[in-house]
């Protein structure tokens, strides 16, 4: 029988790509979102890519316990992937209560509903931000977490701990996987779904594509005096489709009883460090566009260098990032051009 996966925050950037991959892998998916940080285009795009006109969409506020319980009562949920959360680092510093309330409450409601149902497989979307500025790179899952430098980062650490404790107390009925994403970028090759930042983008690649298309006058590169080969920060940029496929592997691992512990952690990255400047140069080259950029002082709170050791995900989950940075940056640009065409 087909298994059902609930995707909270399913209409967002990562959620929509994960939904596509789950459907294509043969799962029934319930997409749930409150559309607080995205519109319905992600849902429409997923339907178009997969041909699943009947894809269930539930408008749910995960901070509302009654709504979350109703959702679990309505569908035979075998696994839940929890994305529904706020994610802007700077905003979390300004509005900590809003971040703690939203990110913790929504996850607690999911866990409570899962427990009441008698158990569930829970996949939590965590972040490399939990490693802070690591003492050594690449980071493995055993690399110690560092104290969070923002309320956003703290919510990721707290939710990791909450899931671990819940799994431990459940006597095996709740199982958990924490996926720690590095820097997800790019868009679906169909250019029908992608990242839709509201307002001025915080993240690098949306800022690059918006500058290239003329929405922004100039990209600011934060710092070129770091102790790295070209002076700009080093990151592990991971293609969004590769990242989405990691979720299919993780869900399969949970549902097929392949887990080696009731709560597991995996780094989801390429293992390939790339500097901000290298990424900018690659974007210009592969897309044949000239980018207006300048170097400005460092951004507060930025980590100098971080990239993944993805060996555990490669060997244990049978997942590996496969797309080249060129393919990924091409897809990011095609998505921006798709948005431009839509507006005309
Ligand atoms: C950030 C968050 C991380 C979160 C992730 C979500 C911090 C410290 N980390 O990662 O917790 O999970 O976003 O995607 O904020 N850059 C520029 N110019 C720009 C934008 C970025 O030079 O306009 C540089 C940054 O200084 C950084 C790199 O590009 O060196 C990547 O930045 P970004 O895309 O914001 O991701 P992170 O900061 O790595």
mmCIF file of C-alpha atoms and ligand atoms in Angstrom:
data_model
loop_
_atom_site.group_PDB
_atom_site.id
_atom_site.type_symbol
_atom_site.label_atom_id
_atom_site.label_comp_id
_atom_site.label_asym_id
_atom_site.label_seq_id
_atom_site.Cartn_x
_atom_site.Cartn_y
_atom_site.Cartn_z
ATOM 1 C CA UNK A 1 0.000 0.000 0.000
ATOM 2 C CA UNK A 2 1.144 3.517 -0.750
ATOM 3 C CA UNK A 3 2.572 5.388 2.215
ATOM 4 C CA UNK A 4 1.438 8.883 3.098
ATOM 5 C CA UNK A 5 3.850 11.683 3.935
ATOM 6 C CA UNK A 6 2.734 14.962 5.478
ATOM 7 C CA UNK A 7 4.913 17.906 4.444
ATOM 8 C CA UNK A 8 4.480 20.899 6.744
ATOM 9 C CA UNK A 9 5.548 24.103 5.058
ATOM 10 C CA UNK A 10 5.153 22.161 1.833
ATOM 11 C CA UNK A 11 4.512 25.148 -0.430
ATOM 12 C CA UNK A 12 7.850 26.823 0.368
ATOM 13 C CA UNK A 13 11.193 26.572 -1.421
ATOM 14 C CA UNK A 14 12.452 23.317 0.076
ATOM 15 C CA UNK A 15 8.992 21.855 0.782
ATOM 16 C CA UNK A 16 7.813 22.155 -2.821
ATOM 17 C CA UNK A 17 10.925 20.452 -4.224
ATOM 18 C CA UNK A 18 10.675 17.682 -1.633
ATOM 19 C CA UNK A 19 6.989 17.152 -2.481
ATOM 20 C CA UNK A 20 7.868 16.678 -6.160
ATOM 21 C CA UNK A 21 10.522 14.074 -5.381
ATOM 22 C CA UNK A 22 8.270 12.195 -2.932
ATOM 23 C CA UNK A 23 5.438 12.009 -5.459
ATOM 24 C CA UNK A 24 7.822 10.863 -8.177
ATOM 25 C CA UNK A 25 9.112 8.173 -5.791
ATOM 26 C CA UNK A 26 5.552 6.859 -5.375
ATOM 27 C CA UNK A 27 4.414 8.418 -2.097
ATOM 28 C CA UNK A 28 1.068 10.019 -1.391
ATOM 29 C CA UNK A 29 1.805 13.500 -0.128
ATOM 30 C CA UNK A 30 -0.315 15.896 1.884
ATOM 31 C CA UNK A 31 0.983 19.420 1.436
ATOM 32 C CA UNK A 32 0.213 21.703 4.369
ATOM 33 C CA UNK A 33 1.071 25.380 4.658
ATOM 34 C CA UNK A 34 -0.301 28.566 6.164
ATOM 35 C CA UNK A 35 1.098 30.683 3.295
ATOM 36 C CA UNK A 36 2.635 33.145 5.728
ATOM 37 C CA UNK A 37 5.856 33.300 3.743
ATOM 38 C CA UNK A 38 4.932 32.074 0.271
ATOM 39 C CA UNK A 39 2.091 32.199 -2.219
ATOM 40 C CA UNK A 40 0.286 29.356 -3.977
ATOM 41 C CA UNK A 41 2.645 29.208 -6.938
ATOM 42 C CA UNK A 42 4.695 26.456 -5.264
ATOM 43 C CA UNK A 43 1.586 24.292 -5.001
ATOM 44 C CA UNK A 44 0.586 25.016 -8.601
ATOM 45 C CA UNK A 45 4.132 24.305 -9.811
ATOM 46 C CA UNK A 46 4.273 20.957 -8.026
ATOM 47 C CA UNK A 47 0.946 19.922 -9.589
ATOM 48 C CA UNK A 48 2.183 20.908 -13.028
ATOM 49 C CA UNK A 49 5.493 19.039 -12.698
ATOM 50 C CA UNK A 50 3.965 15.859 -11.278
ATOM 51 C CA UNK A 51 0.642 15.901 -13.131
ATOM 52 C CA UNK A 52 -1.059 15.342 -9.768
ATOM 53 C CA UNK A 53 -4.016 17.709 -10.049
ATOM 54 C CA UNK A 54 -5.507 16.014 -6.974
ATOM 55 C CA UNK A 55 -2.555 16.794 -4.673
ATOM 56 C CA UNK A 56 -4.135 17.476 -1.261
ATOM 57 C CA UNK A 57 -3.422 20.955 0.036
ATOM 58 C CA UNK A 58 -4.315 21.811 3.620
ATOM 59 C CA UNK A 59 -4.201 25.402 4.787
ATOM 60 C CA UNK A 60 -3.017 24.830 8.319
ATOM 61 C CA UNK A 61 -1.387 27.006 10.930
ATOM 62 C CA UNK A 62 0.934 24.601 12.725
ATOM 63 C CA UNK A 63 0.871 26.823 15.811
ATOM 64 C CA UNK A 64 -2.815 25.964 16.141
ATOM 65 C CA UNK A 65 -2.927 22.635 17.991
ATOM 66 C CA UNK A 66 -6.545 21.879 17.036
ATOM 67 C CA UNK A 67 -5.764 22.292 13.347
ATOM 68 C CA UNK A 68 -2.727 20.019 13.567
ATOM 69 C CA UNK A 69 -4.664 17.332 15.450
ATOM 70 C CA UNK A 70 -7.429 17.515 12.850
ATOM 71 C CA UNK A 71 -4.871 17.028 10.102
ATOM 72 C CA UNK A 72 -3.479 13.898 11.745
ATOM 73 C CA UNK A 73 -7.016 12.600 12.225
ATOM 74 C CA UNK A 74 -7.948 13.194 8.582
ATOM 75 C CA UNK A 75 -5.051 11.384 6.872
ATOM 76 C CA UNK A 76 -3.266 8.047 7.513
ATOM 77 C CA UNK A 77 0.099 9.758 8.024
ATOM 78 C CA UNK A 78 3.077 7.386 7.992
ATOM 79 C CA UNK A 79 5.756 10.081 8.133
ATOM 80 C CA UNK A 80 5.908 13.816 8.593
ATOM 81 C CA UNK A 81 8.559 16.164 7.256
ATOM 82 C CA UNK A 82 8.554 19.377 9.225
ATOM 83 C CA UNK A 83 9.578 22.543 7.381
ATOM 84 C CA UNK A 84 7.021 25.008 8.731
ATOM 85 C CA UNK A 85 9.248 27.606 10.400
ATOM 86 C CA UNK A 86 10.605 31.120 10.100
ATOM 87 C CA UNK A 87 14.125 31.237 8.701
ATOM 88 C CA UNK A 88 15.548 34.745 8.491
ATOM 89 C CA UNK A 89 18.552 35.048 10.790
ATOM 90 C CA UNK A 90 18.529 38.860 11.089
ATOM 91 C CA UNK A 91 14.790 39.043 11.698
ATOM 92 C CA UNK A 92 15.110 36.440 14.453
ATOM 93 C CA UNK A 93 17.564 38.716 16.272
ATOM 94 C CA UNK A 94 15.036 41.562 16.123
ATOM 95 C CA UNK A 95 11.963 39.463 16.943
ATOM 96 C CA UNK A 96 13.091 36.572 19.140
ATOM 97 C CA UNK A 97 9.708 35.932 20.758
ATOM 98 C CA UNK A 98 8.052 35.623 17.366
ATOM 99 C CA UNK A 99 10.725 33.113 16.283
ATOM 100 C CA UNK A 100 10.687 30.992 19.421
ATOM 101 C CA UNK A 101 6.898 30.969 19.516
ATOM 102 C CA UNK A 102 6.430 30.008 15.888
ATOM 103 C CA UNK A 103 9.296 27.563 15.406
ATOM 104 C CA UNK A 104 8.903 25.736 18.721
ATOM 105 C CA UNK A 105 5.116 25.754 18.966
ATOM 106 C CA UNK A 106 4.593 24.386 15.460
ATOM 107 C CA UNK A 107 7.001 21.520 16.047
ATOM 108 C CA UNK A 108 5.590 20.714 19.486
ATOM 109 C CA UNK A 109 2.120 20.513 17.995
ATOM 110 C CA UNK A 110 3.343 18.067 15.343
ATOM 111 C CA UNK A 111 5.012 15.881 17.974
ATOM 112 C CA UNK A 112 1.986 15.963 20.245
ATOM 113 C CA UNK A 113 -0.339 14.959 17.415
ATOM 114 C CA UNK A 114 2.093 12.215 16.334
ATOM 115 C CA UNK A 115 2.253 10.851 19.879
ATOM 116 C CA UNK A 116 -1.500 10.913 20.292
ATOM 117 C CA UNK A 117 -1.858 8.928 17.109
ATOM 118 C CA UNK A 118 0.329 6.258 18.682
ATOM 119 C CA UNK A 119 3.565 7.240 16.985
ATOM 120 C CA UNK A 120 5.033 8.462 13.747
ATOM 121 C CA UNK A 121 8.214 8.877 11.738
ATOM 122 C CA UNK A 122 9.386 12.471 12.020
ATOM 123 C CA UNK A 123 11.944 14.140 9.794
ATOM 124 C CA UNK A 124 13.135 17.531 11.005
ATOM 125 C CA UNK A 125 14.769 20.064 8.718
ATOM 126 C CA UNK A 126 17.788 21.272 10.633
ATOM 127 C CA UNK A 127 20.718 23.357 9.500
ATOM 128 C CA UNK A 128 24.501 23.478 9.426
ATOM 129 C CA UNK A 129 24.011 26.586 11.542
ATOM 130 C CA UNK A 130 24.022 24.227 14.574
ATOM 131 C CA UNK A 131 27.810 23.768 14.081
ATOM 132 C CA UNK A 132 28.460 27.519 14.402
ATOM 133 C CA UNK A 133 32.065 28.351 13.479
ATOM 134 C CA UNK A 134 33.541 24.847 13.514
ATOM 135 C CA UNK A 135 37.024 24.164 14.898
ATOM 136 C CA UNK A 136 37.801 21.947 11.904
ATOM 137 C CA UNK A 137 36.312 21.446 8.440
ATOM 138 C CA UNK A 138 34.689 19.503 6.891
ATOM 139 C CA UNK A 139 32.180 18.849 9.642
ATOM 140 C CA UNK A 140 30.893 15.372 10.394
ATOM 141 C CA UNK A 141 27.766 14.604 12.394
ATOM 142 C CA UNK A 142 30.076 14.077 15.390
ATOM 143 C CA UNK A 143 31.429 17.639 15.183
ATOM 144 C CA UNK A 144 30.223 19.323 18.381
ATOM 145 C CA UNK A 145 27.415 21.828 18.108
ATOM 146 C CA UNK A 146 28.345 25.369 19.112
ATOM 147 C CA UNK A 147 26.161 27.795 21.063
ATOM 148 C CA UNK A 148 23.734 29.353 18.611
ATOM 149 C CA UNK A 149 24.491 32.897 17.487
ATOM 150 C CA UNK A 150 20.876 33.808 16.675
ATOM 151 C CA UNK A 151 17.402 32.923 17.943
ATOM 152 C CA UNK A 152 16.809 31.253 14.562
ATOM 153 C CA UNK A 153 19.838 28.999 15.088
ATOM 154 C CA UNK A 154 18.744 28.354 18.635
ATOM 155 C CA UNK A 155 15.317 27.156 17.479
ATOM 156 C CA UNK A 156 17.049 24.625 15.210
ATOM 157 C CA UNK A 157 19.138 23.321 18.125
ATOM 158 C CA UNK A 158 16.147 23.270 20.461
ATOM 159 C CA UNK A 159 13.961 21.406 17.976
ATOM 160 C CA UNK A 160 16.763 18.855 17.462
ATOM 161 C CA UNK A 161 16.840 18.287 21.234
ATOM 162 C CA UNK A 162 13.053 18.173 21.523
ATOM 163 C CA UNK A 163 12.866 15.481 18.844
ATOM 164 C CA UNK A 164 15.663 13.454 20.452
ATOM 165 C CA UNK A 165 13.954 13.573 23.872
ATOM 166 C CA UNK A 166 10.565 12.720 22.387
ATOM 167 C CA UNK A 167 11.975 9.738 20.516
ATOM 168 C CA UNK A 168 13.735 8.530 23.671
ATOM 169 C CA UNK A 169 10.598 8.800 25.791
ATOM 170 C CA UNK A 170 8.332 7.182 23.206
ATOM 171 C CA UNK A 171 9.643 3.667 23.616
ATOM 172 C CA UNK A 172 10.258 3.320 19.897
ATOM 173 C CA UNK A 173 6.898 4.579 18.630
ATOM 174 C CA UNK A 174 8.294 7.922 17.494
ATOM 175 C CA UNK A 175 11.340 7.745 15.249
ATOM 176 C CA UNK A 176 13.317 10.758 14.134
ATOM 177 C CA UNK A 177 15.800 11.851 11.512
ATOM 178 C CA UNK A 178 17.533 15.222 11.651
ATOM 179 C CA UNK A 179 18.810 16.447 8.311
ATOM 180 C CA UNK A 180 21.340 19.255 8.628
ATOM 181 C CA UNK A 181 21.295 21.218 5.394
ATOM 182 C CA UNK A 182 24.258 23.209 4.213
ATOM 183 C CA UNK A 183 23.440 25.977 1.678
ATOM 184 C CA UNK A 184 20.533 24.877 -0.548
ATOM 185 C CA UNK A 185 20.455 26.753 -3.874
ATOM 186 C CA UNK A 186 19.077 26.473 -7.409
ATOM 187 C CA UNK A 187 15.660 25.504 -8.670
ATOM 188 C CA UNK A 188 13.811 22.640 -10.314
ATOM 189 C CA UNK A 189 15.067 22.028 -13.888
ATOM 190 C CA UNK A 190 11.524 22.673 -15.163
ATOM 191 C CA UNK A 191 11.815 26.257 -13.809
ATOM 192 C CA UNK A 192 8.264 25.843 -12.474
ATOM 193 C CA UNK A 193 9.262 26.008 -8.803
ATOM 194 C CA UNK A 194 12.109 27.809 -7.047
ATOM 195 C CA UNK A 195 12.988 30.234 -4.293
ATOM 196 C CA UNK A 196 10.652 33.227 -3.886
ATOM 197 C CA UNK A 197 12.143 35.534 -1.282
ATOM 198 C CA UNK A 198 9.865 38.278 -0.011
ATOM 199 C CA UNK A 199 11.480 41.704 -0.055
ATOM 200 C CA UNK A 200 15.255 42.019 -0.134
ATOM 201 C CA UNK A 201 16.855 38.551 -0.198
ATOM 202 C CA UNK A 202 19.140 37.638 2.704
ATOM 203 C CA UNK A 203 20.714 34.681 0.963
ATOM 204 C CA UNK A 204 23.424 34.888 -1.651
ATOM 205 C CA UNK A 205 21.992 33.172 -4.727
ATOM 206 C CA UNK A 206 18.616 34.953 -4.840
ATOM 207 C CA UNK A 207 20.555 38.202 -4.435
ATOM 208 C CA UNK A 208 22.797 37.228 -7.360
ATOM 209 C CA UNK A 209 19.910 36.325 -9.684
ATOM 210 C CA UNK A 210 17.927 39.443 -8.755
ATOM 211 C CA UNK A 211 20.989 41.607 -9.459
ATOM 212 C CA UNK A 212 21.628 39.861 -12.772
ATOM 213 C CA UNK A 213 18.018 40.376 -13.876
ATOM 214 C CA UNK A 214 18.102 44.052 -12.909
ATOM 215 C CA UNK A 215 15.867 44.000 -9.816
ATOM 216 C CA UNK A 216 18.838 45.071 -7.662
ATOM 217 C CA UNK A 217 21.608 47.441 -8.752
ATOM 218 C CA UNK A 218 24.570 45.673 -7.197
ATOM 219 C CA UNK A 219 25.516 42.587 -5.210
ATOM 220 C CA UNK A 220 27.396 43.338 -2.010
ATOM 221 C CA UNK A 221 29.975 40.677 -1.220
ATOM 222 C CA UNK A 222 30.361 40.705 2.527
ATOM 223 C CA UNK A 223 34.088 40.620 3.254
ATOM 224 C CA UNK A 224 37.129 39.806 1.099
ATOM 225 C CA UNK A 225 39.644 39.785 3.940
ATOM 226 C CA UNK A 226 38.789 36.404 5.452
ATOM 227 C CA UNK A 227 41.557 33.841 6.011
ATOM 228 C CA UNK A 228 40.515 31.861 2.907
ATOM 229 C CA UNK A 229 42.263 31.451 -0.502
ATOM 230 C CA UNK A 230 40.446 34.411 -2.138
ATOM 231 C CA UNK A 231 39.419 36.224 1.040
ATOM 232 C CA UNK A 232 35.684 35.438 0.741
ATOM 233 C CA UNK A 233 33.767 32.918 2.863
ATOM 234 C CA UNK A 234 33.678 29.219 1.981
ATOM 235 C CA UNK A 235 30.355 27.362 1.840
ATOM 236 C CA UNK A 236 28.901 24.026 0.738
ATOM 237 C CA UNK A 237 26.289 24.967 -1.858
ATOM 238 C CA UNK A 238 23.922 22.066 -2.390
ATOM 239 C CA UNK A 239 21.484 21.755 -5.276
ATOM 240 C CA UNK A 240 17.859 21.906 -4.148
ATOM 241 C CA UNK A 241 16.861 18.808 -6.155
ATOM 242 C CA UNK A 242 19.766 16.809 -4.709
ATOM 243 C CA UNK A 243 18.717 18.014 -1.269
ATOM 244 C CA UNK A 244 15.092 17.054 -1.928
ATOM 245 C CA UNK A 245 16.145 13.544 -2.943
ATOM 246 C CA UNK A 246 17.895 13.144 0.426
ATOM 247 C CA UNK A 247 14.430 13.387 2.009
ATOM 248 C CA UNK A 248 13.145 10.538 -0.145
ATOM 249 C CA UNK A 249 16.080 8.398 1.040
ATOM 250 C CA UNK A 250 15.478 9.381 4.670
ATOM 251 C CA UNK A 251 11.733 8.680 4.527
ATOM 252 C CA UNK A 252 12.405 5.317 2.866
ATOM 253 C CA UNK A 253 14.930 4.487 5.573
ATOM 254 C CA UNK A 254 12.366 5.220 8.293
ATOM 255 C CA UNK A 255 9.457 3.412 6.649
ATOM 256 C CA UNK A 256 11.466 0.370 5.606
ATOM 257 C CA UNK A 257 12.877 -0.156 9.111
ATOM 258 C CA UNK A 258 16.469 0.484 8.063
ATOM 259 C CA UNK A 259 17.372 2.899 10.843
ATOM 260 C CA UNK A 260 20.284 1.952 13.082
ATOM 261 C CA UNK A 261 19.062 4.118 15.961
ATOM 262 C CA UNK A 262 15.666 5.601 16.784
ATOM 263 C CA UNK A 263 16.996 9.113 16.179
ATOM 264 C CA UNK A 264 19.591 9.657 13.469
ATOM 265 C CA UNK A 265 21.458 12.704 12.141
ATOM 266 C CA UNK A 266 22.784 13.295 8.634
ATOM 267 C CA UNK A 267 24.672 16.140 7.023
ATOM 268 C CA UNK A 268 23.186 17.038 3.663
ATOM 269 C CA UNK A 269 25.909 18.695 1.646
ATOM 270 C CA UNK A 270 28.223 18.041 -1.283
ATOM 271 C CA UNK A 271 31.531 17.929 0.567
ATOM 272 C CA UNK A 272 32.803 20.550 -1.918
ATOM 273 C CA UNK A 273 33.785 23.932 -0.526
ATOM 274 C CA UNK A 274 33.257 26.898 -2.819
ATOM 275 C CA UNK A 275 34.003 30.526 -2.063
ATOM 276 C CA UNK A 276 31.443 33.286 -2.493
ATOM 277 C CA UNK A 277 33.618 34.778 -5.246
ATOM 278 C CA UNK A 278 34.025 31.422 -6.999
ATOM 279 C CA UNK A 279 30.253 31.063 -6.976
ATOM 280 C CA UNK A 280 29.796 34.543 -8.446
ATOM 281 C CA UNK A 281 32.369 33.816 -11.169
ATOM 282 C CA UNK A 282 30.754 30.463 -11.979
ATOM 283 C CA UNK A 283 27.339 32.129 -12.227
ATOM 284 C CA UNK A 284 28.650 34.704 -14.720
ATOM 285 C CA UNK A 285 30.434 32.090 -16.803
ATOM 286 C CA UNK A 286 27.716 29.464 -17.050
ATOM 287 C CA UNK A 287 24.921 31.936 -17.746
ATOM 288 C CA UNK A 288 26.912 34.373 -19.889
ATOM 289 C CA UNK A 289 25.841 37.370 -17.820
ATOM 290 C CA UNK A 290 27.885 40.116 -16.210
ATOM 291 C CA UNK A 291 27.154 40.714 -12.574
ATOM 292 C CA UNK A 292 27.591 44.086 -10.941
ATOM 293 C CA UNK A 293 29.211 43.432 -7.584
ATOM 294 C CA UNK A 294 31.393 45.131 -5.030
ATOM 295 C CA UNK A 295 33.201 44.140 -1.853
ATOM 296 C CA UNK A 296 31.818 45.597 1.356
ATOM 297 C CA UNK A 297 32.707 44.956 5.018
ATOM 298 C CA UNK A 298 31.986 41.606 6.627
ATOM 299 C CA UNK A 299 28.417 40.763 7.682
ATOM 300 C CA UNK A 300 28.048 40.308 11.441
ATOM 301 C CA UNK A 301 27.597 36.701 12.489
ATOM 302 C CA UNK A 302 28.950 35.072 9.309
ATOM 303 C CA UNK A 303 30.923 31.868 9.678
ATOM 304 C CA UNK A 304 34.248 31.971 7.775
ATOM 305 C CA UNK A 305 34.343 28.442 6.374
ATOM 306 C CA UNK A 306 31.986 25.525 6.632
ATOM 307 C CA UNK A 307 31.375 22.524 4.464
ATOM 308 C CA UNK A 308 30.043 19.035 5.013
ATOM 309 C CA UNK A 309 31.577 15.657 5.265
ATOM 310 C CA UNK A 310 28.580 13.842 3.702
ATOM 311 C CA UNK A 311 30.090 10.343 4.054
ATOM 312 C CA UNK A 312 27.441 9.130 6.475
ATOM 313 C CA UNK A 313 24.545 10.116 4.195
ATOM 314 C CA UNK A 314 26.427 8.643 1.214
ATOM 315 C CA UNK A 315 27.113 5.283 2.814
ATOM 316 C CA UNK A 316 24.169 4.835 5.189
ATOM 317 C CA UNK A 317 21.307 6.406 3.219
ATOM 318 C CA UNK A 318 22.703 5.690 -0.237
ATOM 319 C CA UNK A 319 22.298 9.360 -1.087
ATOM 320 C CA UNK A 320 24.824 11.523 -2.877
ATOM 321 C CA UNK A 321 24.722 14.991 -4.390
ATOM 322 C CA UNK A 322 25.080 14.597 -8.162
ATOM 323 C CA UNK A 323 24.399 17.943 -9.820
ATOM 324 C CA UNK A 324 27.307 20.162 -10.806
ATOM 325 C CA UNK A 325 27.504 23.750 -9.605
ATOM 326 C CA UNK A 326 27.088 24.809 -13.257
ATOM 327 C CA UNK A 327 23.783 22.934 -13.613
ATOM 328 C CA UNK A 328 22.591 24.359 -10.324
ATOM 329 C CA UNK A 329 23.468 27.965 -11.153
ATOM 330 C CA UNK A 330 21.860 27.572 -14.569
ATOM 331 C CA UNK A 331 18.654 26.399 -12.902
ATOM 332 C CA UNK A 332 18.715 29.372 -10.509
ATOM 333 C CA UNK A 333 19.017 31.748 -13.443
ATOM 334 C CA UNK A 334 16.278 30.013 -15.461
ATOM 335 C CA UNK A 335 13.965 30.322 -12.471
ATOM 336 C CA UNK A 336 14.654 34.068 -12.206
ATOM 337 C CA UNK A 337 13.960 34.433 -15.954
ATOM 338 C CA UNK A 338 10.729 32.467 -15.513
ATOM 339 C CA UNK A 339 9.652 34.937 -12.809
ATOM 340 C CA UNK A 340 10.532 37.841 -15.093
ATOM 341 C CA UNK A 341 8.497 36.400 -17.975
ATOM 342 C CA UNK A 342 5.533 35.909 -15.682
ATOM 343 C CA UNK A 343 5.572 39.560 -14.714
ATOM 344 C CA UNK A 344 5.610 40.790 -18.303
HETATM 345 C C1 LIG B 1 22.406 31.430 6.354
HETATM 346 C C2 LIG B 1 22.259 31.220 7.837
HETATM 347 C C3 LIG B 1 21.922 29.781 8.096
HETATM 348 C C4 LIG B 1 20.661 29.390 7.339
HETATM 349 C C5 LIG B 1 20.875 29.651 5.860
HETATM 350 C C6 LIG B 1 19.577 29.417 5.136
HETATM 351 C C7 LIG B 1 23.786 32.772 9.003
HETATM 352 C C8 LIG B 1 24.990 32.881 9.867
HETATM 353 N N1 LIG B 1 23.484 31.550 8.545
HETATM 354 O O1 LIG B 1 23.562 30.728 5.918
HETATM 355 O O2 LIG B 1 21.695 29.614 9.467
HETATM 356 O O3 LIG B 1 20.387 28.042 7.563
HETATM 357 O O4 LIG B 1 21.254 31.012 5.657
HETATM 358 O O5 LIG B 1 19.804 29.354 3.780
HETATM 359 O O6 LIG B 1 23.165 33.731 8.697
HETATM 360 N N2 LIG B 1 26.652 36.841 1.030
HETATM 361 C C9 LIG B 1 27.109 37.979 0.379
HETATM 362 N N3 LIG B 1 26.192 38.870 -0.101
HETATM 363 C C10 LIG B 1 24.845 38.686 0.047
HETATM 364 C C11 LIG B 1 24.385 37.539 0.709
HETATM 365 C C12 LIG B 1 25.317 36.642 1.203
HETATM 366 O O7 LIG B 1 28.313 38.188 0.229
HETATM 367 O O8 LIG B 1 24.072 39.557 -0.403
HETATM 368 C C13 LIG B 1 27.635 35.877 1.544
HETATM 369 C C14 LIG B 1 27.558 35.708 3.049
HETATM 370 O O9 LIG B 1 28.371 36.640 3.685
HETATM 371 C C15 LIG B 1 28.054 34.263 3.205
HETATM 372 C C16 LIG B 1 27.603 33.565 1.924
HETATM 373 O O10 LIG B 1 27.352 34.621 0.983
HETATM 374 O O11 LIG B 1 29.447 34.248 3.274
HETATM 375 C C17 LIG B 1 26.351 32.745 2.078
HETATM 376 O O12 LIG B 1 25.347 33.566 2.695
HETATM 377 P P1 LIG B 1 23.834 33.091 2.855
HETATM 378 O O13 LIG B 1 23.282 32.672 1.543
HETATM 379 O O14 LIG B 1 23.107 34.150 3.595
HETATM 380 O O15 LIG B 1 23.919 31.760 3.735
HETATM 381 P P2 LIG B 1 24.668 31.513 5.144
HETATM 382 O O16 LIG B 1 24.974 32.769 5.828
HETATM 383 O O17 LIG B 1 25.783 30.564 4.889
#
